[in-house]
Short mmCIF file of C-alpha atoms and ligand atoms in Angstrom, two decimals:
data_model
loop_
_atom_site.label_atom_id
_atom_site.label_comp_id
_atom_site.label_asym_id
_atom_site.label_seq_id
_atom_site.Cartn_x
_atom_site.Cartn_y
_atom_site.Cartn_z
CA UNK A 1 18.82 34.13 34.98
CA UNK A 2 15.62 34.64 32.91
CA UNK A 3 16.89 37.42 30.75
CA UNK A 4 20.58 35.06 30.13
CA UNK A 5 17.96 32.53 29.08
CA UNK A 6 16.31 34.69 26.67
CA UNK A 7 19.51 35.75 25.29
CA UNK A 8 20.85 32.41 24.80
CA UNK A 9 18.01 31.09 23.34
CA UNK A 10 18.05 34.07 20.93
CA UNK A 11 21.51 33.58 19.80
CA UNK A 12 21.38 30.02 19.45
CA UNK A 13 18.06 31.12 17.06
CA UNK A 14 20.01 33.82 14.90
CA UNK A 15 22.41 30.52 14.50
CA UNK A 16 19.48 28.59 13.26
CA UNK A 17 18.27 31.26 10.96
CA UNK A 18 21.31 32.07 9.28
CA UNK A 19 23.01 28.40 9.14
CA UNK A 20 19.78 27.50 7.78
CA UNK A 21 18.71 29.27 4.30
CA UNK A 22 16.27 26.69 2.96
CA UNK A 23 13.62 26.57 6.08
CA UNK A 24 9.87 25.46 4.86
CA UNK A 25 7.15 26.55 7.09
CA UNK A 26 3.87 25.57 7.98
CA UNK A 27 1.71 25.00 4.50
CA UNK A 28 -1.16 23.75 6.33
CA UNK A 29 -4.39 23.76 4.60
CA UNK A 30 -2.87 25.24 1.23
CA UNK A 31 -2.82 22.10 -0.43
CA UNK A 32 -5.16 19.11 0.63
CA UNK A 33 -3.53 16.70 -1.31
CA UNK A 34 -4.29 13.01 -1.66
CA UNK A 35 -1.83 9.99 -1.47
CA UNK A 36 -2.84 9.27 -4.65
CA UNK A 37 -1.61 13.17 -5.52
CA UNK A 38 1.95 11.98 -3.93
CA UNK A 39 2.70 9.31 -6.75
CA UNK A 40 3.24 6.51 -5.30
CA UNK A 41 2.76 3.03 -6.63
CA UNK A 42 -0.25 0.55 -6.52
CA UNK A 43 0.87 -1.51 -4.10
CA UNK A 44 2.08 0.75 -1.18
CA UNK A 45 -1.07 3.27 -1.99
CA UNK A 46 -3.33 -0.30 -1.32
CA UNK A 47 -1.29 -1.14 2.04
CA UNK A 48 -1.64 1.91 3.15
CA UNK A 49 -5.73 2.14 2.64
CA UNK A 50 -5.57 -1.30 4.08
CA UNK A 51 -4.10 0.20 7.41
CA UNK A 52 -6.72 2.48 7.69
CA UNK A 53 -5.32 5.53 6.19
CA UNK A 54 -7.29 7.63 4.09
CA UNK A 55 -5.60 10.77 3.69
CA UNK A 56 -2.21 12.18 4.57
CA UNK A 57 -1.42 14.18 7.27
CA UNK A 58 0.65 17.51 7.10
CA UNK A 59 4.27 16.11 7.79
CA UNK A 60 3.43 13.15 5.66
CA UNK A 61 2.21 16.17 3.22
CA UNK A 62 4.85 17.76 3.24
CA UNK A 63 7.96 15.19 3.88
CA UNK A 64 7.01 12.40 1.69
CA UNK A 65 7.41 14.40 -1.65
CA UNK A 66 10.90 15.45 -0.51
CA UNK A 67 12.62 12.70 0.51
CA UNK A 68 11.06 11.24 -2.87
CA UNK A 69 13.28 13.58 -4.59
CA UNK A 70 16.15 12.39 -3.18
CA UNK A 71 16.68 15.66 -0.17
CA UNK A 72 17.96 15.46 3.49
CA UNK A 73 14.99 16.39 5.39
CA UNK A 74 15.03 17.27 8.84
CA UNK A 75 10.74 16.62 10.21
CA UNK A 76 9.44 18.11 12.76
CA UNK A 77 5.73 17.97 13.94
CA UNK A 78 3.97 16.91 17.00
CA UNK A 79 3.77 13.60 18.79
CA UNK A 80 0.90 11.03 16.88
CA UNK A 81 0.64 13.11 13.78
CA UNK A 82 2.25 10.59 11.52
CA UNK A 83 5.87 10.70 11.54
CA UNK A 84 6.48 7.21 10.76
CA UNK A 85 4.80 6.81 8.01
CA UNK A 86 6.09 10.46 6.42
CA UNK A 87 9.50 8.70 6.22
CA UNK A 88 8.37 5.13 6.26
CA UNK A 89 6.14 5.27 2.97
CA UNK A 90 9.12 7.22 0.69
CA UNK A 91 11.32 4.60 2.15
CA UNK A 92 9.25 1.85 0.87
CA UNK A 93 8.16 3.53 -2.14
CA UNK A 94 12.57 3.79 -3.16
CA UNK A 95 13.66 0.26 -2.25
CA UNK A 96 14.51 -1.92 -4.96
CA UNK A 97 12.92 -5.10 -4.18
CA UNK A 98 15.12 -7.09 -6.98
CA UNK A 99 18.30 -6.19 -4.62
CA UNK A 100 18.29 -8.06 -1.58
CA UNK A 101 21.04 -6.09 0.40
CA UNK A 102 20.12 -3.28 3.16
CA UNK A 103 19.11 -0.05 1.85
CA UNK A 104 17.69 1.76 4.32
CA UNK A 105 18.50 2.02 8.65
CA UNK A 106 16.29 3.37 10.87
CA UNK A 107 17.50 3.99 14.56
CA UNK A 108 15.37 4.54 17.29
CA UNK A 109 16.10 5.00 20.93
CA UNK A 110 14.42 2.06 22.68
CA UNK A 111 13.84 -1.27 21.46
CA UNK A 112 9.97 -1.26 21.88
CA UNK A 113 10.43 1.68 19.47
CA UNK A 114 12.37 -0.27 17.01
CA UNK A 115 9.99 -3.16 17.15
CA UNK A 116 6.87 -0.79 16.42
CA UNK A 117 8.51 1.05 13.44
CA UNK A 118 9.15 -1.89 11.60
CA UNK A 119 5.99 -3.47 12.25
CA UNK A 120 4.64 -0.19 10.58
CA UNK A 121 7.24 -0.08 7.43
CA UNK A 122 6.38 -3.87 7.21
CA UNK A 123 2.57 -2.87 6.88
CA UNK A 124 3.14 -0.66 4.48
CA UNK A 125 5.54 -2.65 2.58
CA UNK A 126 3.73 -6.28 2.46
CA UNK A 127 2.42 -5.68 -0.81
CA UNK A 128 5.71 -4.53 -2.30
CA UNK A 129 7.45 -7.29 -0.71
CA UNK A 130 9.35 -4.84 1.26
CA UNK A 131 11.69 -7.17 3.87
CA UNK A 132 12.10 -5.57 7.38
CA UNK A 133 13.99 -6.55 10.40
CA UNK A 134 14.08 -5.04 13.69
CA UNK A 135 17.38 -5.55 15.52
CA UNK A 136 17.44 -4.27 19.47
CA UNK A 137 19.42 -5.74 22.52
CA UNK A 138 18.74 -8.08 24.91
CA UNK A 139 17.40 -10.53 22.57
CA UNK A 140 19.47 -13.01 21.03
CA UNK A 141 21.80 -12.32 18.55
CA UNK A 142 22.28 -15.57 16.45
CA UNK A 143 18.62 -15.24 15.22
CA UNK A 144 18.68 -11.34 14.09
CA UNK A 145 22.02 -12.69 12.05
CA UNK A 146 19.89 -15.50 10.11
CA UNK A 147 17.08 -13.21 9.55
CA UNK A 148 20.10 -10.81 7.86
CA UNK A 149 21.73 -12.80 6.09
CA UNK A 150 18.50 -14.29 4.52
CA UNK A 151 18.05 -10.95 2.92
CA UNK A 152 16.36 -7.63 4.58
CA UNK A 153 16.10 -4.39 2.47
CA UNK A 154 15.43 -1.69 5.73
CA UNK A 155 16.44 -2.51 9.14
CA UNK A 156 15.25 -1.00 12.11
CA UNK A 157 16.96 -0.64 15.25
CA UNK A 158 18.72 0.28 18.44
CA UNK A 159 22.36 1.86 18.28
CA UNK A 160 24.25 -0.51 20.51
CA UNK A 161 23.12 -3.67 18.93
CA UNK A 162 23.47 -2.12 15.49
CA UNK A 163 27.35 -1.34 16.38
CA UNK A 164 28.01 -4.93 17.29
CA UNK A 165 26.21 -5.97 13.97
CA UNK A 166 28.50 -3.86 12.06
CA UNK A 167 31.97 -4.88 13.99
CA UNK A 168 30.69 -8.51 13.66
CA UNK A 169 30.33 -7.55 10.15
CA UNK A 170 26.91 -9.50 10.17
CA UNK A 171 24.85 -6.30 8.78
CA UNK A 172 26.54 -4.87 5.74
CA UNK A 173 26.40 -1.46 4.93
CA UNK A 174 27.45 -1.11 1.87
CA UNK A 175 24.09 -0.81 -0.53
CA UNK A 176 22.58 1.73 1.84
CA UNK A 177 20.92 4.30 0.38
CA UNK A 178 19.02 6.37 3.47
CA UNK A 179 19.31 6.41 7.15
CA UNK A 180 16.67 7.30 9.51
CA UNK A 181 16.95 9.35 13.30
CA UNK A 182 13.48 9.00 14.66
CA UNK A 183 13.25 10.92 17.97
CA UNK A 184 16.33 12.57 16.58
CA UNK A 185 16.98 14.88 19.36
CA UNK A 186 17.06 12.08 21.68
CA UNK A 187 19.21 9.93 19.55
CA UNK A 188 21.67 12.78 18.96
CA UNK A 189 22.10 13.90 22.89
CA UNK A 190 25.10 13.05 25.04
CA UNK A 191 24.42 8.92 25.92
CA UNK A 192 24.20 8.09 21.46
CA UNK A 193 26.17 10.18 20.14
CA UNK A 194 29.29 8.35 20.17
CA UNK A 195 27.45 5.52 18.53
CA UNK A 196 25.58 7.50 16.28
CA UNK A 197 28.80 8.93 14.58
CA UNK A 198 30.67 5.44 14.57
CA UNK A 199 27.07 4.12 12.42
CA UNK A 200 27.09 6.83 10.51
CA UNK A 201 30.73 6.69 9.91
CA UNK A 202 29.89 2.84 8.68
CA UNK A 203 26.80 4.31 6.50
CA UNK A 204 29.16 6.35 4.51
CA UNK A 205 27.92 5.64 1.10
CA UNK A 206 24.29 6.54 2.45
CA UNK A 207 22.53 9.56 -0.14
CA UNK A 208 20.22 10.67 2.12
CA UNK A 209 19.75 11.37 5.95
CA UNK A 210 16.23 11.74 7.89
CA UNK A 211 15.84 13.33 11.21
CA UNK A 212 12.35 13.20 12.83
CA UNK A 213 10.67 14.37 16.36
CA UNK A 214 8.48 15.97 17.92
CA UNK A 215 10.65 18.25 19.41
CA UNK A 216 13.67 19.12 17.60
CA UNK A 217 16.25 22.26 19.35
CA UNK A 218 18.05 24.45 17.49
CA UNK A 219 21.00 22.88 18.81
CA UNK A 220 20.28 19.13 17.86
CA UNK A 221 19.77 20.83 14.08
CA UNK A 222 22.74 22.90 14.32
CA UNK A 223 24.86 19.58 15.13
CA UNK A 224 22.88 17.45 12.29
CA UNK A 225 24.48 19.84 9.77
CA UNK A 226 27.40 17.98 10.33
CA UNK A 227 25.87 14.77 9.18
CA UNK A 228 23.28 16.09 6.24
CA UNK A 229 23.58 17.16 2.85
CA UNK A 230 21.76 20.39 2.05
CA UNK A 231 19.43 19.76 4.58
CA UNK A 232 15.43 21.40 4.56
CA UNK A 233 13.36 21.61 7.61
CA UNK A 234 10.14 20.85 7.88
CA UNK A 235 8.64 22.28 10.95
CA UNK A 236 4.65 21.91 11.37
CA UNK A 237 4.04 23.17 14.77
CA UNK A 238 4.90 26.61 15.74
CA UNK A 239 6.24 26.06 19.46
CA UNK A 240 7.04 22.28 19.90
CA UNK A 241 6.38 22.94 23.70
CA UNK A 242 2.90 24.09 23.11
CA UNK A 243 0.10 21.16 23.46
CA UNK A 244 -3.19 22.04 22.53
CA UNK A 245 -5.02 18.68 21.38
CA UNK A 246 -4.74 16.96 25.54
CA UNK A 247 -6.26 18.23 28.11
CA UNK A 248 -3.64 18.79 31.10
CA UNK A 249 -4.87 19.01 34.63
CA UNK A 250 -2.64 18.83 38.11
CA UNK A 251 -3.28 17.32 41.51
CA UNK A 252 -1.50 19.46 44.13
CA UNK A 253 -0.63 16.46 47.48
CA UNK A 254 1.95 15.86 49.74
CA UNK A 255 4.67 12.97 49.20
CA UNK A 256 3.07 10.43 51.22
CA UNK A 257 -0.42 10.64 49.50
CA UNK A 258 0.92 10.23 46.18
CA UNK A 259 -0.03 6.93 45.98
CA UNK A 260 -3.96 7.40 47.58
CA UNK A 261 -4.19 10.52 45.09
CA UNK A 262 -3.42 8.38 42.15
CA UNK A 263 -5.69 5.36 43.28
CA UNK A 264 -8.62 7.82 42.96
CA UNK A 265 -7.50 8.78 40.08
CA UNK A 266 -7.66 5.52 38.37
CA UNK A 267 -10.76 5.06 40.31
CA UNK A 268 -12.38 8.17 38.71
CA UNK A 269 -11.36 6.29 34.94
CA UNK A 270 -11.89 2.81 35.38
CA UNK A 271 -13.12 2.21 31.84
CA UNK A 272 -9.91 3.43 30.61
CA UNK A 273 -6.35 2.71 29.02
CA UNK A 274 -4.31 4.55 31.57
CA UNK A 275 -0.24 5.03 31.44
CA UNK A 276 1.44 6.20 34.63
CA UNK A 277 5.16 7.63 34.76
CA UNK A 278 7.13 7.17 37.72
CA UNK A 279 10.68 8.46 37.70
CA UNK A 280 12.78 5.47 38.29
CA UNK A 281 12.41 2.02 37.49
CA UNK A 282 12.26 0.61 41.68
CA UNK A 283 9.81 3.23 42.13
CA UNK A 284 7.50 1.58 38.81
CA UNK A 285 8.35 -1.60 40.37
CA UNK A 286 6.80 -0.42 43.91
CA UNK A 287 3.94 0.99 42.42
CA UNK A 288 2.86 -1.65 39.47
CA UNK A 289 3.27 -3.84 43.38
CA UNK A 290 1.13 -1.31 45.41
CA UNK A 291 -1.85 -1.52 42.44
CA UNK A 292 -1.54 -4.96 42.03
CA UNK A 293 -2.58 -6.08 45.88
CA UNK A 294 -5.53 -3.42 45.38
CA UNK A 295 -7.03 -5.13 42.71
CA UNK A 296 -6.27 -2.78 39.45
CA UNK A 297 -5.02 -4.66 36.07
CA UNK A 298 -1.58 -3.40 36.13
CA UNK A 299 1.61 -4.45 33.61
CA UNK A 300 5.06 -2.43 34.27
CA UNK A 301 7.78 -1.35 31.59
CA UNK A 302 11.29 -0.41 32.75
CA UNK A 303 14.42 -1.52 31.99
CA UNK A 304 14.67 -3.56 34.56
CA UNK A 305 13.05 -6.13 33.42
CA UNK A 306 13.77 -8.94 30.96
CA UNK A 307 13.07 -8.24 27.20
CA UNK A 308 10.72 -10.41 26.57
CA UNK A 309 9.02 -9.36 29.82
CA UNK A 310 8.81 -5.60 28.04
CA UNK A 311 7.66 -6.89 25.06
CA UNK A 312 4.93 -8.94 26.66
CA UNK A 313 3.82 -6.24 29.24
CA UNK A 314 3.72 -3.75 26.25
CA UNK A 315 1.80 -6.14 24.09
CA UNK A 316 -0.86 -6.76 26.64
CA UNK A 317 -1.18 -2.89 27.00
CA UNK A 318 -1.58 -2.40 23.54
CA UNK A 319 -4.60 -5.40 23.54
CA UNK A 320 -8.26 -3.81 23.62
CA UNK A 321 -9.84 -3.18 27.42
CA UNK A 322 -8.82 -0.93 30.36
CA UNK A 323 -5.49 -1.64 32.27
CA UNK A 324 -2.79 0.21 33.33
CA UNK A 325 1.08 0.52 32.75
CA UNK A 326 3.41 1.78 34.84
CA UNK A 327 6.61 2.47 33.15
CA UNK A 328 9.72 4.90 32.93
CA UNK A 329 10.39 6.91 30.58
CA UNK A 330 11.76 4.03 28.25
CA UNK A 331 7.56 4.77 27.10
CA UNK A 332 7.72 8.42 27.05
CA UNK A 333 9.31 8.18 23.22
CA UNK A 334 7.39 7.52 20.68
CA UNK A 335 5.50 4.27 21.36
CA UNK A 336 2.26 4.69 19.72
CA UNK A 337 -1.39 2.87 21.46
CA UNK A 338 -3.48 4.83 20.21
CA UNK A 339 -6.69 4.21 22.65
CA UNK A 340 -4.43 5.42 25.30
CA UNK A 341 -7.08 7.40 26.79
CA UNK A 342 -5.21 8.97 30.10
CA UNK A 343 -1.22 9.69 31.34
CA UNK A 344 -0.71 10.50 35.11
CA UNK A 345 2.43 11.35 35.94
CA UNK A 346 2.90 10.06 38.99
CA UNK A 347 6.31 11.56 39.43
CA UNK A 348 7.15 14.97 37.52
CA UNK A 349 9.04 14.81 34.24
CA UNK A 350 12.86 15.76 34.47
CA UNK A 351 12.10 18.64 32.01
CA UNK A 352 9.27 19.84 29.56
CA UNK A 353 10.57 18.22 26.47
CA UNK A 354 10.30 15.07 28.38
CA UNK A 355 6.66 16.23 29.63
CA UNK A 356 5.35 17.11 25.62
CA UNK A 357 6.59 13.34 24.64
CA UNK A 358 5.74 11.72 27.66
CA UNK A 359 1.91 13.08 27.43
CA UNK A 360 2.05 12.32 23.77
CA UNK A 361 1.48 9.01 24.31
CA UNK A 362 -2.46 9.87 24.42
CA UNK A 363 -4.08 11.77 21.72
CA UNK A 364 -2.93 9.95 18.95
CA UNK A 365 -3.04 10.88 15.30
CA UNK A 366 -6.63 13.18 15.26
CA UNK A 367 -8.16 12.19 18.96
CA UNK A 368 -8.05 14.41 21.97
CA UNK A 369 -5.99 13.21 25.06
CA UNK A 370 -6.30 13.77 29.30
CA UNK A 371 -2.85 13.99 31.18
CA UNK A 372 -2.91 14.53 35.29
CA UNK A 373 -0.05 15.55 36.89
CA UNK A 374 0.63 14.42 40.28
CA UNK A 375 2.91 17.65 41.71
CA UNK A 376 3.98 18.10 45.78
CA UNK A 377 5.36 21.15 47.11
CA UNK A 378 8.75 21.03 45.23
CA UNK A 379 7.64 21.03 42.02
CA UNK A 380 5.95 24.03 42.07
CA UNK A 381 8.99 25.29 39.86
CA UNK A 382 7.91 22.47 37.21
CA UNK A 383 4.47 23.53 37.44
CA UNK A 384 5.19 27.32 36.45
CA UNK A 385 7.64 26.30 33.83
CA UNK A 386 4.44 24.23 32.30
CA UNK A 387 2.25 26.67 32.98
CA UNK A 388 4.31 29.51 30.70
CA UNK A 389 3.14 27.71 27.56
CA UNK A 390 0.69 25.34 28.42
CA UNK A 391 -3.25 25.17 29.35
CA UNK A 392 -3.03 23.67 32.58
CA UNK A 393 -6.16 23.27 35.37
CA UNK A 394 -6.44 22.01 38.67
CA UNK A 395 -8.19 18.76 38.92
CA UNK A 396 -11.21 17.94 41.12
CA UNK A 397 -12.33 15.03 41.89
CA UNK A 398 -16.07 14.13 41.73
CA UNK A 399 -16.65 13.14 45.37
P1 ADP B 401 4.47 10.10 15.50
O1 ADP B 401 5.69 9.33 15.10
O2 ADP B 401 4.32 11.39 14.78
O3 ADP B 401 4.33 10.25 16.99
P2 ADP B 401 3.10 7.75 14.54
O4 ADP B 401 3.84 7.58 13.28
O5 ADP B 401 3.41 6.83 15.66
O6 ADP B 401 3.20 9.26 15.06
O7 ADP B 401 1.53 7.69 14.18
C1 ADP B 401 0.54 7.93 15.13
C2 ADP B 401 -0.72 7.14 14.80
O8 ADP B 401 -1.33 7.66 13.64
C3 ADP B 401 -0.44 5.67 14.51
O9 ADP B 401 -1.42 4.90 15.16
C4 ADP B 401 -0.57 5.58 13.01
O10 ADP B 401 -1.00 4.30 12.62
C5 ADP B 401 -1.61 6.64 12.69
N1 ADP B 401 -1.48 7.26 11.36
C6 ADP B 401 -0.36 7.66 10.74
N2 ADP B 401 -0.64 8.23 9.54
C7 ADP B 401 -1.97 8.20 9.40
C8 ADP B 401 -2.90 8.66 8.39
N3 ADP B 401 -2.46 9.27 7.28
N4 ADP B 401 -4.22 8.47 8.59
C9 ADP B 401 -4.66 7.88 9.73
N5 ADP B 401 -3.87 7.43 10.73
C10 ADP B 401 -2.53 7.59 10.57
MG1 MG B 402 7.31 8.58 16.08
#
């Protein structure tokens, strides 16, 4: 099994190597450059210092002068090192603000994703004037088609309500210059794809195509080829799988003391933002209950719930002070708080893609991060398969 593994992994690697002739590694450190080095104008150089943001991070290093000059660029680095911004400040930088027609898509898996990019291309385009509009389901539609048809130059969004916006013929496609795949892998597997190819189909007259994630498999680049021009690869970590900025522990119990294991858990980091995973939305549900009638300051995320519920449960997260949220994986991509101090995965990943993005959510941009892993007898499988590329101790508990 192990060595068919190997050999398919290998294969589907030679595939990668020779389909793709102009691969740019790793320049780390070689050039420390300077937004102001990247030429880009006044105004989105004195958003960005305004956000906070003194210097550029490696994929922004390396990406932003790229897609500047016009290439398909497929990004990959890992999770809170800046990917947003690498596409979000060339995108900002290229639209023509005299033109009030949509230039640029972005498309995002979940809709709490879609709502947090363009509040970041917004950011970095208020001084240009840049006008951004996030459209996701399960909000209303007749306001996202007022808030078009007043004029937006990038829109951000989710694939199914972007679909119906284009066979409504209420977002127009024809000025648009780039489109965007943030957690591309996860955009481009089995449940999007259809979609993906019918917007893409719509965004003929695009010039250039962005992929970005943290993890990014040969497989999901071999299939972008279809979609990109000349495409070059930016890859900043070496293995995608390997974490080394968040500390990773595991708590070894048995099914029925999940629940008391993860209560002294939260007891042992009280001051803290915490995120728990469960594995389905009843079992959040149960849980956010369970916490609730012992006292913690617990908000749930699933998809369960209403939208505005998410987007109020997700705002009070993000708001300073410890609490918890207990959410599915819906969280597990991309959604960036940065004083996210601890995961606990209350229930084991489904693989250890989903475990890299899912303890990604702490250890934002240059901090360090904690993940626990609750694990029971029958994921001792997981465990190893963690433990081949990962740092990974045993937890005690203090008392
Ligand atoms: P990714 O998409 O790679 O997971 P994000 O784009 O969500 O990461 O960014 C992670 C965090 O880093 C965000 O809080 C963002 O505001 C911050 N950030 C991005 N670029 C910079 C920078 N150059 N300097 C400081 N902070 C940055
Ligand atoms: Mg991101």
């Amino acid at each position: 099994m192990f060595i068919l593994r190997c050999v398919k992994r290998f294969i589907s690697y030679l595939m990668f190597v020779v389909s793709s002739p102009f691969v740019k590694r790793e320049k780390v450190g070689l050039k420390n450059l300077s937004f102001e080095e990247l030429n880009i104008k006044d105004s989105v150089l004195s958003a960005i210092y305004t956000m906070g943001y003194e210097k550029p991070s490696p994929i922004q290093k390396e990406t932003i002068p790229l897609i500047l000059s016009g290439r398909d660029v497929v990004g990959q680095a890992r999770s809170g090192s800046g990917k947003t911004a690498a596409f979000g400040i060339p995108l900002v930088e290229m639209t023509n603000i005299a033109d009030r027609s949509v230039q640029a898509l972005i498309l995002t898996p979940t809709r709490e994703l879609a709502e947090q990019v363009a509040r970041e291309i917004s950011n970095i385009g208020r001084k240009r004037g840049v006008r951004v509009c996030a459209i996701y389901g399960g909000m209303p539609i007749e306001p996202q088609i007022r808030r078009l048809q007043g004029g937006v130059h990038v829109v951000v969004g989710t694939p199914g309500r972007i679909l119906d916006h284009l066979r409504r013929k209420t977002l127009n496609l024809r000025s648009i210059r780039v489109i965007v795949l943030d957690e591309a892998d996860r955009i481009l597997d089995m449940g999007f794809i259809d979609d993906i190819s019918t917007i893409l189909f719509f965004a003929k007259n695009r010039k250039q195509t962005l992929l970005f994630s943290a993890t990014m498999p040969y497989e999901v680049i071999n299939l972008s080829r279809k979609y990109m021009k000349n495409p070059i690869t930016v890859k900043i970590s070496q293995d995608e799988l390997i974490v080394k900025h968040i500390d990773q522990y595991y708590v070894e119990t048995v099914p029925e003391n999940k629940l008391k294991v993860l209560k002294r858990i939260l007891n042992e980091h009280r001051e803290e933002k915490i995120l728990v995973f469960c594995a389905t939305r009843r079992k959040t549900n149960h849980i956010a209950w369970k916490l609730k009638q012992s006292g913690y300051f617990v908000f749930r995320l699933n998809g369960d719930m209403t939208q505005s519920q998410r987007n109020w449960s997700l705002e009070s997260f993000r708001k300073p002070g410890s609490k918890i949220l207990v959410a599915t994986d819906v969280a597990s991509r991309g959604i960036d708080v940065p004083t996210t101090d601890l995961v606990v995965n209350f229930d084991i990943p489904r693989n250890l893609k989903d475990y890299v993005h899912r303890i990604g959510r702490t250890g934002r941009f240059d901090r360090r991060g904690k993940a626990i892993t609750i694990i029971t007898q029958r994921d001792h499988s997981f465990l190893r398969k963690i433990l081949r590329t990962n740092k990974m101790e045993k937890y005690y508990f203090k008392k």
